[in-house]
Amino acid sequence: MPSDDFRDARLPADERATLLLRELTVEEKCHQLVSVMPWTLVRADGSDSDEAEDWLRHPPGHVAQLITDTPAKLAHLVESIQRQAVERTRLGIPVLFHQEALSGFLAGGHMSFPTGTGLAAAWSPELVQQMTELIRRQMIRTGVRHALSPVMDVALDPRWGRVHETYGEDPYLCAALSVAFTRGLQGDDLSRGVLATGKHFLGYALPVGGVNTSAYEGGMRQTRDLFAYPFEAAIRLAGLRSVMNSYADVDGIPVGASREVLTDLLRGVLGFDGFVSSDYTTLDQLVGRQRVADTAGEAACLAIAAGLDVEMPKPYGYGQVLAEEVRRGNADIADVDTSVWRVLRAKFELGLFENPYPAEHIDVAAVAVEGTELSRELARRSVVLAKNDGILPLAEGLDVAVIGPHADSAKLQFATYTYASWREATDAVLSGELGNMLGSDDVTTPWYKGLLAPAEPEELVHERFGARSIAAETADYAGQVRIEQGTTLTRSLGEDAVARAVEIARESDVVVLALGGASLWFTGERTEGEASDTADISLPAAQTRLAEAVAATGRPIVVVLVQGRAYALPEVVRSAPAIVMASYGGPFGPKAIAEVLFGAINPSGKLPYSIPRHSGQIPVHHHQKAGSGYRNPLPPSVGRHYLDLEATPLYPFAHGLSYTDFTLHDLSHDARIDTDGTARIALTVTNSGPVTGATVVQLYVRVNAKGVTRPAQQLAGFCRVEAAPGESRRVTLRLSAAQLGHTSAARTFAVEPSRVDFFLGLDSDDRRVEGSFDLVGEPRVLSSAERAFLSEVVTERD
């Protein structure tokens, strides 16, 4: 007779997990470490599937990718599966449902938000936290308590198709937003929170050749000091409870099989104390792609010994296969027990044993509009004015030609990991256009046909989100709008389509060229997305030809680029009087663009990545090491780094203009601090222009360390400042010495005596206010717990 002492809610979660672990058989333990697809347990109406009874003999610990059309339907299916687990199994252990939440809760009937680089372009961690506080409430309401977000990868290679999921190229900005996302999602008390998952640990966004899932080639300093930074910050500042492994190799070993990465570094050095979730089909790939194991059992033995706790989305090496390896003596039961204990503790921390079921009633209409204003504000803040020769803002009442693949399409504003994009991919599966989505090769047509009615993508985003195209939003301000697509994203529509575009351009006062890319899920015409990498990051040639034909008319042109990562821009775009860059902004992306074009809002977005002049410059991130890349001093009598091109970016990291001007002045700062002290740096920001606006003041530092090549500069703090004309704000940043640590020449992580040069400006090349201070005292070796990650900022009226 099993003991039920673990049900005593007065006991701590770790003690309850230990008590329950003692009651589990080997099979039950190994199945707590697997996820299954929902259709293996229930049909679309919530009744038992044909396989349900078999699964309930050794119930899974997790359920993957349960996505429905409405939150009420989702809650019904969650409850059906949860009742199977709680009421019809030997020990009644609740399952843990997981889902994506990158740009909103990926489930029908919930608000969508800008993609990752859009959130980053807003430079507003407080709004990201508000977003995930909402997502937390929405997920709890439906019984889904584990989010496979955020993406904490530092993205240095724009050839990689998943850049748009990230927060860009800078580790500090990535850390600030990762911490905010995690805090909002998990909350102060996990019993009222949702587990966040930092992904993809580690180095995933710098794959060889920019090709997704390829190896990561980086030294220990780059790995520890740069790519681990956002993860470590989220662990230490927000208590991150789940991490997902990268598909990549690190130093020749796949992360899913690397104890050095998943245990020694992640847990031993960074202090992670949650559970590691596998990226989908990680164990399968150890056998079939990376070929470090011959069988599923061998892959399981490698992964469990490495510290990979949970296999997703369905069993390949864990579950019964792992149980058999334990019995053969090939896998250590102690490793299994450790992983199971971590999973059980998380379930107790979430309060699943006391409250396993979702809300009894959900107001579908009310849920659908939650977050509307927040999504709109994030979209507004994400729009970047990259260039303006005075043509913007446009006067209302003009005749405007809106031309290009983004002119009359709202669906392209929804990137992968949004519900709209997922629906488009799912409908492609049902129509036979797409064989499967990753991890879903056994998806059954009856399952999705029972849940979803096929929907035309453009109609879906209009009906569900009220999304309108750039042309439609422009019509609210223009006297007349003429529309012509001219070309698809990558293909010409023929000479007649270009001729029509040229004709409407000639008839209009101004042309808005709506160009850029699209991110889709393994299907359809796209320029970005998962497994959608590009060797050449140039704007597609078909769009360039269209732009050249329209520019030849001589009409004034404003280029709008909708993009999730950097594109190398042709001369016709670079020479346009104005360039506006916007992310995949979700429902309100086109509205925000139109508002910027006509001055209804003053743009404040800042690029979260550098814009190169050419694909051959990659990588071109602002924090290149001193003496490397475009941070390399030129030899005597040499005019530039390349014979054929400048090495500097076309637009630097954090670039973004405004319709007003800001001055930075009255700098004051400490001249000397101890290696255990804090530097105070303050200045005044004044809106010296004609209209109310906002900007982002940024602090960059250069630590002149001894014996180790350090970044030429690194972002160390920022503050978004809003002010009316003539108004001033006093901004004070407190920079802890413990934020300036690095892996030293002696391979210890330390703060060492040095001179620290700094500058403050409005982008990463704007050195309008400069200074320095001395770090003095003894070298200070820092554990992860002793580090500081984010500077403190105080803003006051001057």
XYZ file of C-alpha atoms in Angstrom, residues 205-452:
248
model
C 22.367 31.494 -32.185
C 25.906 31.278 -33.576
C 25.742 28.094 -35.673
C 28.435 27.274 -38.207
C 27.550 28.963 -41.494
C 24.370 30.373 -39.964
C 22.704 26.986 -40.562
C 20.177 26.008 -37.894
C 21.202 23.228 -35.442
C 24.823 23.341 -36.612
C 27.722 23.198 -34.177
C 28.690 26.153 -32.025
C 32.418 26.900 -32.175
C 33.355 29.095 -29.248
C 35.963 29.241 -26.534
C 35.252 29.041 -22.830
C 35.444 32.815 -22.330
C 32.931 33.583 -25.058
C 30.703 30.804 -23.790
C 30.792 31.895 -20.159
C 31.077 35.646 -20.444
C 28.804 36.329 -23.427
C 26.356 33.552 -24.289
C 25.668 32.435 -20.718
C 25.039 35.995 -19.514
C 21.250 36.216 -20.117
C 20.667 32.727 -18.697
C 22.750 33.448 -15.615
C 20.976 36.760 -15.051
C 17.559 35.092 -15.256
C 18.693 32.330 -12.899
C 20.103 34.725 -10.311
C 17.649 37.627 -10.564
C 14.397 35.877 -11.455
C 14.795 32.275 -10.257
C 14.485 30.694 -13.703
C 13.048 27.193 -13.179
C 13.470 25.511 -16.559
C 16.121 25.522 -19.284
C 15.991 23.969 -22.756
C 19.102 22.513 -24.321
C 20.490 23.696 -27.619
C 20.579 21.321 -30.594
C 24.165 22.390 -31.195
C 27.461 20.770 -30.318
C 29.626 22.629 -27.828
C 33.302 21.714 -28.062
C 32.453 18.619 -30.083
C 29.735 17.191 -27.815
C 25.993 17.643 -28.441
C 24.555 19.696 -25.590
C 21.897 17.051 -24.963
C 24.700 14.614 -24.136
C 27.101 17.052 -22.451
C 27.484 16.834 -18.700
C 30.069 19.582 -18.973
C 27.395 21.981 -20.279
C 24.185 20.823 -18.584
C 25.619 19.973 -15.169
C 29.085 21.422 -14.654
C 28.395 24.805 -16.268
C 24.636 25.250 -15.922
C 24.288 23.926 -12.398
C 27.780 24.000 -10.967
C 28.845 27.429 -12.208
C 25.643 29.325 -12.974
C 23.646 27.956 -10.048
C 20.614 26.637 -11.946
C 18.299 24.595 -9.718
C 15.340 23.698 -11.943
C 14.876 21.002 -14.564
C 16.243 20.787 -18.108
C 13.676 20.256 -20.852
C 14.907 18.746 -24.090
C 14.344 20.624 -27.287
C 12.039 18.577 -29.458
C 13.551 15.296 -30.699
C 16.948 15.963 -29.097
C 17.496 12.284 -28.311
C 16.416 11.194 -31.786
C 19.011 13.567 -33.212
C 21.799 12.142 -31.065
C 21.282 8.974 -33.121
C 20.121 10.162 -36.522
C 21.871 13.527 -37.012
C 24.854 13.881 -34.710
C 25.507 10.129 -34.662
C 26.976 9.950 -31.178
C 24.767 6.968 -30.295
C 23.591 3.945 -32.250
C 20.319 3.276 -30.474
C 17.615 5.073 -28.531
C 18.852 3.344 -25.398
C 22.391 4.606 -25.869
C 21.079 8.138 -26.459
C 19.030 7.884 -23.269
C 22.042 6.791 -21.230
C 24.110 9.712 -22.540
C 21.350 12.261 -21.935
C 20.330 11.195 -18.420
C 23.981 11.105 -17.308
C 24.500 14.581 -18.794
C 21.629 16.080 -16.797
C 18.873 16.235 -19.417
C 15.813 15.766 -17.223
C 12.780 15.648 -19.534
C 12.401 14.344 -23.077
C 10.032 16.244 -25.367
C 7.731 16.077 -27.223
C 7.282 12.284 -27.017
C 9.265 9.265 -25.865
C 12.164 8.016 -27.921
C 14.885 7.216 -25.421
C 13.224 7.862 -22.054
C 10.146 6.118 -20.698
C 10.213 2.349 -21.195
C 13.490 2.417 -23.133
C 15.256 4.170 -20.248
C 13.704 1.788 -17.721
C 15.176 -1.135 -19.617
C 18.598 0.536 -19.719
C 18.419 0.986 -15.937
C 17.641 -2.708 -15.485
C 20.562 -3.659 -17.717
C 22.870 -1.494 -15.632
C 23.615 0.884 -18.493
C 21.914 3.866 -16.883
C 22.408 4.877 -13.260
C 19.148 4.884 -11.293
C 20.618 7.707 -9.189
C 20.641 9.945 -12.280
C 17.047 8.993 -13.005
C 16.024 9.697 -9.402
C 17.651 13.128 -9.532
C 15.767 14.101 -12.678
C 12.452 12.725 -11.431
C 12.870 14.563 -8.120
C 13.379 17.840 -10.000
C 10.193 17.316 -11.994
C 8.140 16.326 -8.953
C 9.414 19.282 -6.955
C 8.318 21.616 -9.757
C 4.834 20.100 -9.727
C 4.605 20.573 -5.968
C 5.908 24.148 -6.245
C 3.236 24.892 -8.843
C 0.555 23.532 -6.511
C -0.629 21.024 -9.110
C -1.435 18.371 -6.534
C -3.834 20.733 -4.765
C -5.153 22.528 -7.875
C -4.680 20.349 -10.949
C -7.652 21.600 -12.967
C -8.195 24.747 -15.042
C -10.856 27.388 -14.447
C -14.403 26.091 -14.541
C -15.676 28.959 -16.671
C -13.813 31.100 -19.191
C -15.280 34.209 -20.819
C -13.943 33.684 -24.332
C -14.830 37.166 -25.581
C -13.184 38.885 -22.611
C -10.019 36.805 -22.930
C -9.659 37.629 -26.629
C -9.176 41.353 -25.967
C -6.917 41.077 -22.921
C -3.649 42.863 -23.594
C -4.945 44.908 -26.520
C -3.524 48.222 -25.314
C -0.272 46.604 -24.233
C 0.221 44.934 -27.612
C -0.494 48.240 -29.329
C 2.000 50.127 -27.156
C 4.729 47.540 -27.649
C 4.203 47.694 -31.412
C 4.452 51.492 -31.311
C 7.658 51.471 -29.293
C 9.214 48.866 -31.583
C 9.118 50.982 -34.750
C 12.561 52.358 -35.651
C 13.072 55.471 -37.719
C 16.394 54.634 -39.361
C 16.674 57.577 -41.771
C 14.792 60.798 -42.352
C 15.871 63.569 -44.723
C 12.904 65.658 -43.620
C 10.167 63.903 -45.585
C 8.629 62.463 -42.407
C 6.196 62.878 -40.845
C 3.888 62.957 -43.864
C 1.092 65.497 -44.011
C -2.404 64.102 -43.729
C -4.525 64.196 -46.871
C -1.774 63.255 -49.327
C -2.309 60.810 -52.173
C -0.172 57.831 -51.212
C 0.880 54.794 -53.230
C 1.588 51.802 -50.997
C 3.637 49.331 -53.000
C 5.314 46.028 -52.191
C 4.715 42.587 -50.688
C 3.817 44.082 -47.304
C 1.461 46.698 -48.738
C -1.810 44.843 -48.342
C -0.916 41.892 -46.108
C -1.507 41.800 -42.355
C -0.715 38.108 -41.933
C 2.986 38.735 -42.574
C 3.115 40.613 -39.264
C 2.680 37.301 -37.402
C 5.918 35.319 -37.134
C 6.497 31.739 -36.063
C 5.436 31.022 -32.493
C 2.270 33.049 -32.934
C -1.117 31.383 -33.187
C -1.731 32.783 -36.672
C 1.496 31.311 -38.038
C 0.832 27.999 -36.308
C -2.639 27.837 -37.862
C -1.207 28.453 -41.317
C 1.260 25.589 -40.830
C -1.416 23.301 -39.399
C -3.746 23.964 -42.306
C -0.822 23.120 -44.602
C -0.479 19.774 -42.828
C -4.207 19.078 -43.261
C -4.100 20.000 -46.945
C -1.047 17.816 -47.590
C 1.209 20.768 -48.424
C 3.366 20.103 -45.350
C 4.170 16.599 -44.161
C 4.541 17.480 -40.480
C 5.866 19.976 -38.006
C 8.905 19.166 -35.894
C 8.030 16.487 -33.367
C 4.527 16.001 -34.763
C 5.075 13.358 -37.397
C 2.271 11.235 -35.963
C -0.254 14.058 -35.970
C -3.650 12.681 -36.888
C -5.928 14.425 -39.341
C -9.042 13.558 -37.285
C -7.516 15.293 -34.244
C -7.056 18.666 -35.928
C -10.179 18.397 -38.053
C -12.089 17.885 -34.818
C -10.566 21.018 -33.318
C -10.079 23.474 -36.163
